[in-house]
XYZ file of N, CA and C in Angstrom:
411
model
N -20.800 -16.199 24.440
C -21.628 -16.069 23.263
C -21.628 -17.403 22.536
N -22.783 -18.171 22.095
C -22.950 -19.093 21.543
C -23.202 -18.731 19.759
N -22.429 -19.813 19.087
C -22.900 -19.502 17.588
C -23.248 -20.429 17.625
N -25.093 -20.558 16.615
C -25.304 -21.799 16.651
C -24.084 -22.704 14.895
N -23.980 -24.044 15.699
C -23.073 -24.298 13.780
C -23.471 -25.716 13.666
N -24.055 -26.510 12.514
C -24.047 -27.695 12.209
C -25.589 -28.148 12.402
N -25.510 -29.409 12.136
C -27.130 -30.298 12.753
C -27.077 -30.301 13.905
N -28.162 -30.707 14.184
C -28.390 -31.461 15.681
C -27.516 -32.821 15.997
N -27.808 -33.304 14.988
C -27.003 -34.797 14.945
C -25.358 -34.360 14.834
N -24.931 -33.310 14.348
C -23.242 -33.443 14.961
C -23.134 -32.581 16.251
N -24.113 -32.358 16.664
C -23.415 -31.561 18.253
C -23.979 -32.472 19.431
N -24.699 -33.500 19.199
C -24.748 -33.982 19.843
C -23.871 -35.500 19.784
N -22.980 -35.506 18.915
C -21.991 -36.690 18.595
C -20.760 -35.825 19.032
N -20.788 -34.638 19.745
C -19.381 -34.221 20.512
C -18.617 -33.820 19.542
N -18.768 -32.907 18.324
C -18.018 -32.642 17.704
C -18.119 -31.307 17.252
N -19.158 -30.433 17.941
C -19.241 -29.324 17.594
C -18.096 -28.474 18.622
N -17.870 -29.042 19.635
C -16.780 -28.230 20.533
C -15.178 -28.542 19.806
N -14.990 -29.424 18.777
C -13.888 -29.319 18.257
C -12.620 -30.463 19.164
N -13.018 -31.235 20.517
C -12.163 -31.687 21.218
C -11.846 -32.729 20.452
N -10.498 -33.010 20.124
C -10.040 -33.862 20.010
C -10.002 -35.140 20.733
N -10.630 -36.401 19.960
C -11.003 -37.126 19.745
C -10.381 -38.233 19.158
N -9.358 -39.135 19.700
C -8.467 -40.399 18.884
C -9.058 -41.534 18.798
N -10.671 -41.561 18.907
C -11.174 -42.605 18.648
C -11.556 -43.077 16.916
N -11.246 -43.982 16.522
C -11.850 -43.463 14.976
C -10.718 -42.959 14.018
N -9.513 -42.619 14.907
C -7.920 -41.648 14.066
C -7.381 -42.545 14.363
N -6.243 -42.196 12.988
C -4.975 -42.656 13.478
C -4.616 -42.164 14.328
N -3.718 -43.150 15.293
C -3.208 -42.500 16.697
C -1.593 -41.829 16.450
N -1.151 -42.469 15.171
C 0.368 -41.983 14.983
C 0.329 -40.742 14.325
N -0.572 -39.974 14.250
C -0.792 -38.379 13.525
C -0.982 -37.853 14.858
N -0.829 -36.362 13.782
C -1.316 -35.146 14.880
C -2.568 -34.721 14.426
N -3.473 -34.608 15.284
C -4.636 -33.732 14.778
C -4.490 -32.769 15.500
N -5.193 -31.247 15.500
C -5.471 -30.064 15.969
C -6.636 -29.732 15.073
N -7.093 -27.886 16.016
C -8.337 -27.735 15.539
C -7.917 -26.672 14.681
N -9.512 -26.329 13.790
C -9.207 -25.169 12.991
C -10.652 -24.247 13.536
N -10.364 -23.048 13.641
C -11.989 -22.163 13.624
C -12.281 -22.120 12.642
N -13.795 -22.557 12.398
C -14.566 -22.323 11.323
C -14.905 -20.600 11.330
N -14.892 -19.641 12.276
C -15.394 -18.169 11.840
C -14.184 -17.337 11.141
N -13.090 -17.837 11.825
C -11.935 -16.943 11.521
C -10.589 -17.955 11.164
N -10.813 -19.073 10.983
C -9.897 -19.591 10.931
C -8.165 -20.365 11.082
N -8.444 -19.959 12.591
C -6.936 -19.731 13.068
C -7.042 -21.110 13.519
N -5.688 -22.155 13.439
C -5.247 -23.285 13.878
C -4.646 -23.029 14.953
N -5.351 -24.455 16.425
C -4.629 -24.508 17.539
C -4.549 -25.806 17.801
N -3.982 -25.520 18.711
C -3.515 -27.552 19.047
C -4.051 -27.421 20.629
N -5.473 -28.541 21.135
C -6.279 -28.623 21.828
C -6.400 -27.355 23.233
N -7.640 -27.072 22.340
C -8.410 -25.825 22.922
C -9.482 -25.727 22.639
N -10.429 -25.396 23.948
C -12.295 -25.325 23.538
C -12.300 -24.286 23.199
N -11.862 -23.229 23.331
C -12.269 -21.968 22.358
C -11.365 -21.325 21.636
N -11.407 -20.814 20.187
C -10.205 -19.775 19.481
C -9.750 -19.046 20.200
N -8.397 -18.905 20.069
C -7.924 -17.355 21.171
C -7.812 -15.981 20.181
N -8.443 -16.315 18.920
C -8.605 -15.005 18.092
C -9.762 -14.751 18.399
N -11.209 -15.199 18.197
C -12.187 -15.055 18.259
C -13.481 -15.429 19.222
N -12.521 -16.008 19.920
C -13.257 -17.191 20.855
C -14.481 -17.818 20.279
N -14.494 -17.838 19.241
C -15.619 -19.010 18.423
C -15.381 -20.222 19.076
N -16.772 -21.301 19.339
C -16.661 -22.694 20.101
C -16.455 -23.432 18.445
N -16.872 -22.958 17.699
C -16.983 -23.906 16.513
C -15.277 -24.348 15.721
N -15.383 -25.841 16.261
C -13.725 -26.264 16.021
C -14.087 -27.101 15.216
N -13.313 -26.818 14.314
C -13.042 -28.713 12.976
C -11.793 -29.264 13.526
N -11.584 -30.293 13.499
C -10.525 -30.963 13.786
C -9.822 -31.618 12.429
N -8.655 -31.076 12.204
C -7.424 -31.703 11.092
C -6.681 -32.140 11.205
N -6.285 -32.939 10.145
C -4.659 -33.852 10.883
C -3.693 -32.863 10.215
N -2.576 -33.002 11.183
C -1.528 -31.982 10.925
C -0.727 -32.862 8.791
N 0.414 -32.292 8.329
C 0.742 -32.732 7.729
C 2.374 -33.171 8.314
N 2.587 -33.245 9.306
C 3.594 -33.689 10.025
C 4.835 -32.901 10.024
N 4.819 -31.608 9.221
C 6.341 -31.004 9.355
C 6.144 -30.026 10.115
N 7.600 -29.240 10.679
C 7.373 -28.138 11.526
C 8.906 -27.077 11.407
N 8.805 -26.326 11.901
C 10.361 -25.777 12.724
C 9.797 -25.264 13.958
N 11.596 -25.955 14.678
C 11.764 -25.343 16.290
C 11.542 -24.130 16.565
N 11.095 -23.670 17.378
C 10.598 -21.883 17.744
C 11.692 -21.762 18.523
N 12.055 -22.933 19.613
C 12.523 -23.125 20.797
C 12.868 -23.987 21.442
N 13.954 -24.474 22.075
C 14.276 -25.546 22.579
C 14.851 -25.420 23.723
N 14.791 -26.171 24.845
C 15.567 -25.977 26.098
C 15.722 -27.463 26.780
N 16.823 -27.633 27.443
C 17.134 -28.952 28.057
C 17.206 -28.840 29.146
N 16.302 -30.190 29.353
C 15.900 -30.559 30.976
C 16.821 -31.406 31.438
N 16.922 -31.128 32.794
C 17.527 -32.365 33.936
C 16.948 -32.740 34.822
N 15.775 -32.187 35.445
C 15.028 -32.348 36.520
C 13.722 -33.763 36.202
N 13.872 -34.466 36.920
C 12.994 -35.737 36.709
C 13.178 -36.718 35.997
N 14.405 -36.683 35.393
C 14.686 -37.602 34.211
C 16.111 -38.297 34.583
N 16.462 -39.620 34.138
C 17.426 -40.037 34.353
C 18.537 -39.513 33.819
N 18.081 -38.919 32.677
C 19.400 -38.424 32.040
C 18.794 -37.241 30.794
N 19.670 -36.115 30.741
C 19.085 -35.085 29.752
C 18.304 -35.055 28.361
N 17.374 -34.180 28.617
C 16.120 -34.027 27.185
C 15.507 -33.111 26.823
N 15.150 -32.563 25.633
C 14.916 -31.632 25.301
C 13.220 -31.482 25.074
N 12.931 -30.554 25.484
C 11.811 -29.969 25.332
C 11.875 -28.958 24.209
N 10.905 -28.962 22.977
C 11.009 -28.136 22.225
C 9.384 -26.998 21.940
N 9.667 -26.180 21.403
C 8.248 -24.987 20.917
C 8.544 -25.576 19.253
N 7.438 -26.339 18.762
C 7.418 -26.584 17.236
C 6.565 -25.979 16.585
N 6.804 -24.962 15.719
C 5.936 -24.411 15.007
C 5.143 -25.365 13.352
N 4.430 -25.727 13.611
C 3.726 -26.900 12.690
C 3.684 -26.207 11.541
N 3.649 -26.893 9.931
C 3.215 -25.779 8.527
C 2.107 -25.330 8.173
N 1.018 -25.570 9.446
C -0.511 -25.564 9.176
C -0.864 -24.220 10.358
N 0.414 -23.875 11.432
C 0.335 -22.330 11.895
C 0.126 -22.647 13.498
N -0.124 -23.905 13.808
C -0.180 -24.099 15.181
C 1.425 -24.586 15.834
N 1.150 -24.020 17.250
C 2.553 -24.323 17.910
C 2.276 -25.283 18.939
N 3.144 -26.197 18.986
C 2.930 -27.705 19.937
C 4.054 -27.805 20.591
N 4.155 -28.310 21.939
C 5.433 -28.695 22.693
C 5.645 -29.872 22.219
N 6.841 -30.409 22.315
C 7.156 -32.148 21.950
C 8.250 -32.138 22.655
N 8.904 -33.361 22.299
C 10.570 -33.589 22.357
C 11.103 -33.762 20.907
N 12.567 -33.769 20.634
C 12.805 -33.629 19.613
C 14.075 -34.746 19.937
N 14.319 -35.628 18.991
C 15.290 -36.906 18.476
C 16.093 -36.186 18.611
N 17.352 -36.509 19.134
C 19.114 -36.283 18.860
C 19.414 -35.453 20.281
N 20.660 -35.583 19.884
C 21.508 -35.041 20.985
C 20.678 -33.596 21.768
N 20.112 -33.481 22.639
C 19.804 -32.338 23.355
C 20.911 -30.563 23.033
N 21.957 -31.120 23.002
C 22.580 -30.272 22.524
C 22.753 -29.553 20.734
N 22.245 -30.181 20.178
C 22.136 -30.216 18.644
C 20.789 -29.729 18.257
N 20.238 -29.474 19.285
C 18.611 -28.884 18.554
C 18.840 -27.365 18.863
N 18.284 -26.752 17.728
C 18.431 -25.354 17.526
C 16.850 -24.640 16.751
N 16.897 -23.388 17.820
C 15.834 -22.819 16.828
C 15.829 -22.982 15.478
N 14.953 -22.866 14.388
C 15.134 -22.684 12.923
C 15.147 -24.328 12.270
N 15.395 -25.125 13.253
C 15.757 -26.659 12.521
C 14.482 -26.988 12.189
N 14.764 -27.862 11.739
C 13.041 -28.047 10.354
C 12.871 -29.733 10.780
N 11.804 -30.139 11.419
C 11.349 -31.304 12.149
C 9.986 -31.908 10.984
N 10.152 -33.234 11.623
C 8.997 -33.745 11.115
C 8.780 -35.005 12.102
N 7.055 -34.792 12.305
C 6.761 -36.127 13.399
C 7.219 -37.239 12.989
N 7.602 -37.796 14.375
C 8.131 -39.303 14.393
C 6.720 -40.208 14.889
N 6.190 -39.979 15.916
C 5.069 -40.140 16.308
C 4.358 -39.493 17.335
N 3.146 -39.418 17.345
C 2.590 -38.590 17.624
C 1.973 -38.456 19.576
N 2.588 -39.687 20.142
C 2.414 -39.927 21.443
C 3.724 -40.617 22.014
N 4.388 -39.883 22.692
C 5.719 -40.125 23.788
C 5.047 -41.250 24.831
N 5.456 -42.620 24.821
C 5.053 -43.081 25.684
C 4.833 -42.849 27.480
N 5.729 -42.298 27.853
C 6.020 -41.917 29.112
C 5.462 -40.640 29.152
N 5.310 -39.320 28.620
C 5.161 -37.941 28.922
C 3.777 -37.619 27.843
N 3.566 -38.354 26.890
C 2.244 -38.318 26.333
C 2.421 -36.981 25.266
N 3.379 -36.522 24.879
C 4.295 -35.358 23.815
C 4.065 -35.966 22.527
N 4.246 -35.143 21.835
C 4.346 -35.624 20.662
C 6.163 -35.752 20.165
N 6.475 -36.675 19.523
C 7.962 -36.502 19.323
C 8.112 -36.721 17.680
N 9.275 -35.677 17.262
C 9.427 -34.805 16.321
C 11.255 -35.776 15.524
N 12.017 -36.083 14.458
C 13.093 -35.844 14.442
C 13.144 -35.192 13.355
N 14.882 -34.821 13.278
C 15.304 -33.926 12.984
C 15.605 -34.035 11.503
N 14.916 -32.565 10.314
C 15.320 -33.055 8.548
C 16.581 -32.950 8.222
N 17.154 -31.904 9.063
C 18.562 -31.678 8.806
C 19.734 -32.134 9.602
N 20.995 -32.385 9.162
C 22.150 -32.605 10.034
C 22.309 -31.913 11.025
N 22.149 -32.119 12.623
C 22.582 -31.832 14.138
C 23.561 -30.540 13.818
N 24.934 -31.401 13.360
C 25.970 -30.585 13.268
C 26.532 -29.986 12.515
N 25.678 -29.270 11.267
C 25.672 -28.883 10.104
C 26.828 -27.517 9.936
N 27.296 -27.209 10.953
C 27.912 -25.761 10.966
C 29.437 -26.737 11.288
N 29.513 -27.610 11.977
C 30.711 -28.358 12.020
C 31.538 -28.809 10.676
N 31.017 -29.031 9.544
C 31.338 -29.691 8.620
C 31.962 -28.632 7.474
């Protein structure tokens, strides 16, 4: 199902499908989309998974989040790293890596982007607001 949304002149400048686009952005942010029918925030997707509306705005995140989830890898890497589920304050969930000890990241920890492209894996990477070892002390 097509909705029609906008001019002519923005759907044909590639912006009515909502794809993210780092031409023109800062590259050290996060952007994601928002639905204009229903409004639900995702982080790159051609259609809502509430509504499947095509009509995407694209926003920059405000850079904070908490971990949903974290798990540490060994496979492919010289040495151990964490993969995390970040729940962003704007409602979208993004994979990244997360700063510090692999062992010290915990659901519930409260992140904020470091930058927004992992050179090697192309992630976004996140560190940490609070002390690692906060239950130690």
């Amino acid at each position: 199902m097509y909705h029609h949304s906008g001019s002519v002149a923005q759907q044909t400048a590639g912006s009515a499908t909502g794809l993210l686009d780092p031409q023109g952005q800062d590259r050290d942010a996060l952007y994601f989309q928002r639905c204009t029918w229903c409004g639900t925030a995702m982080y790159h997707r051609l259609l809502c998974p509430v509504c499947r509306g095509s009509d995407l705005r694209t926003e920059r995140a405000e850079g904070t989040g908490t971990v949903r989830h974290s798990t540490v890898v060994h496979r492919n890497t010289p040495a151990a790293r964490n993969v995390s589920m970040v729940e962003m304050a704007e409602g979208f969930v993004v994979r990244g890596r997360v700063m510090g000890p692999p062992i010290g990241i915990h659901s519930g920890d409260r992140v904020r982007l470091s930058t927004a492209k992992d050179p090697v894996r192309g992630e976004p990477v996140f560190q940490l607001l609070d002390e690692p070892y906060r239950a130690w002390t």
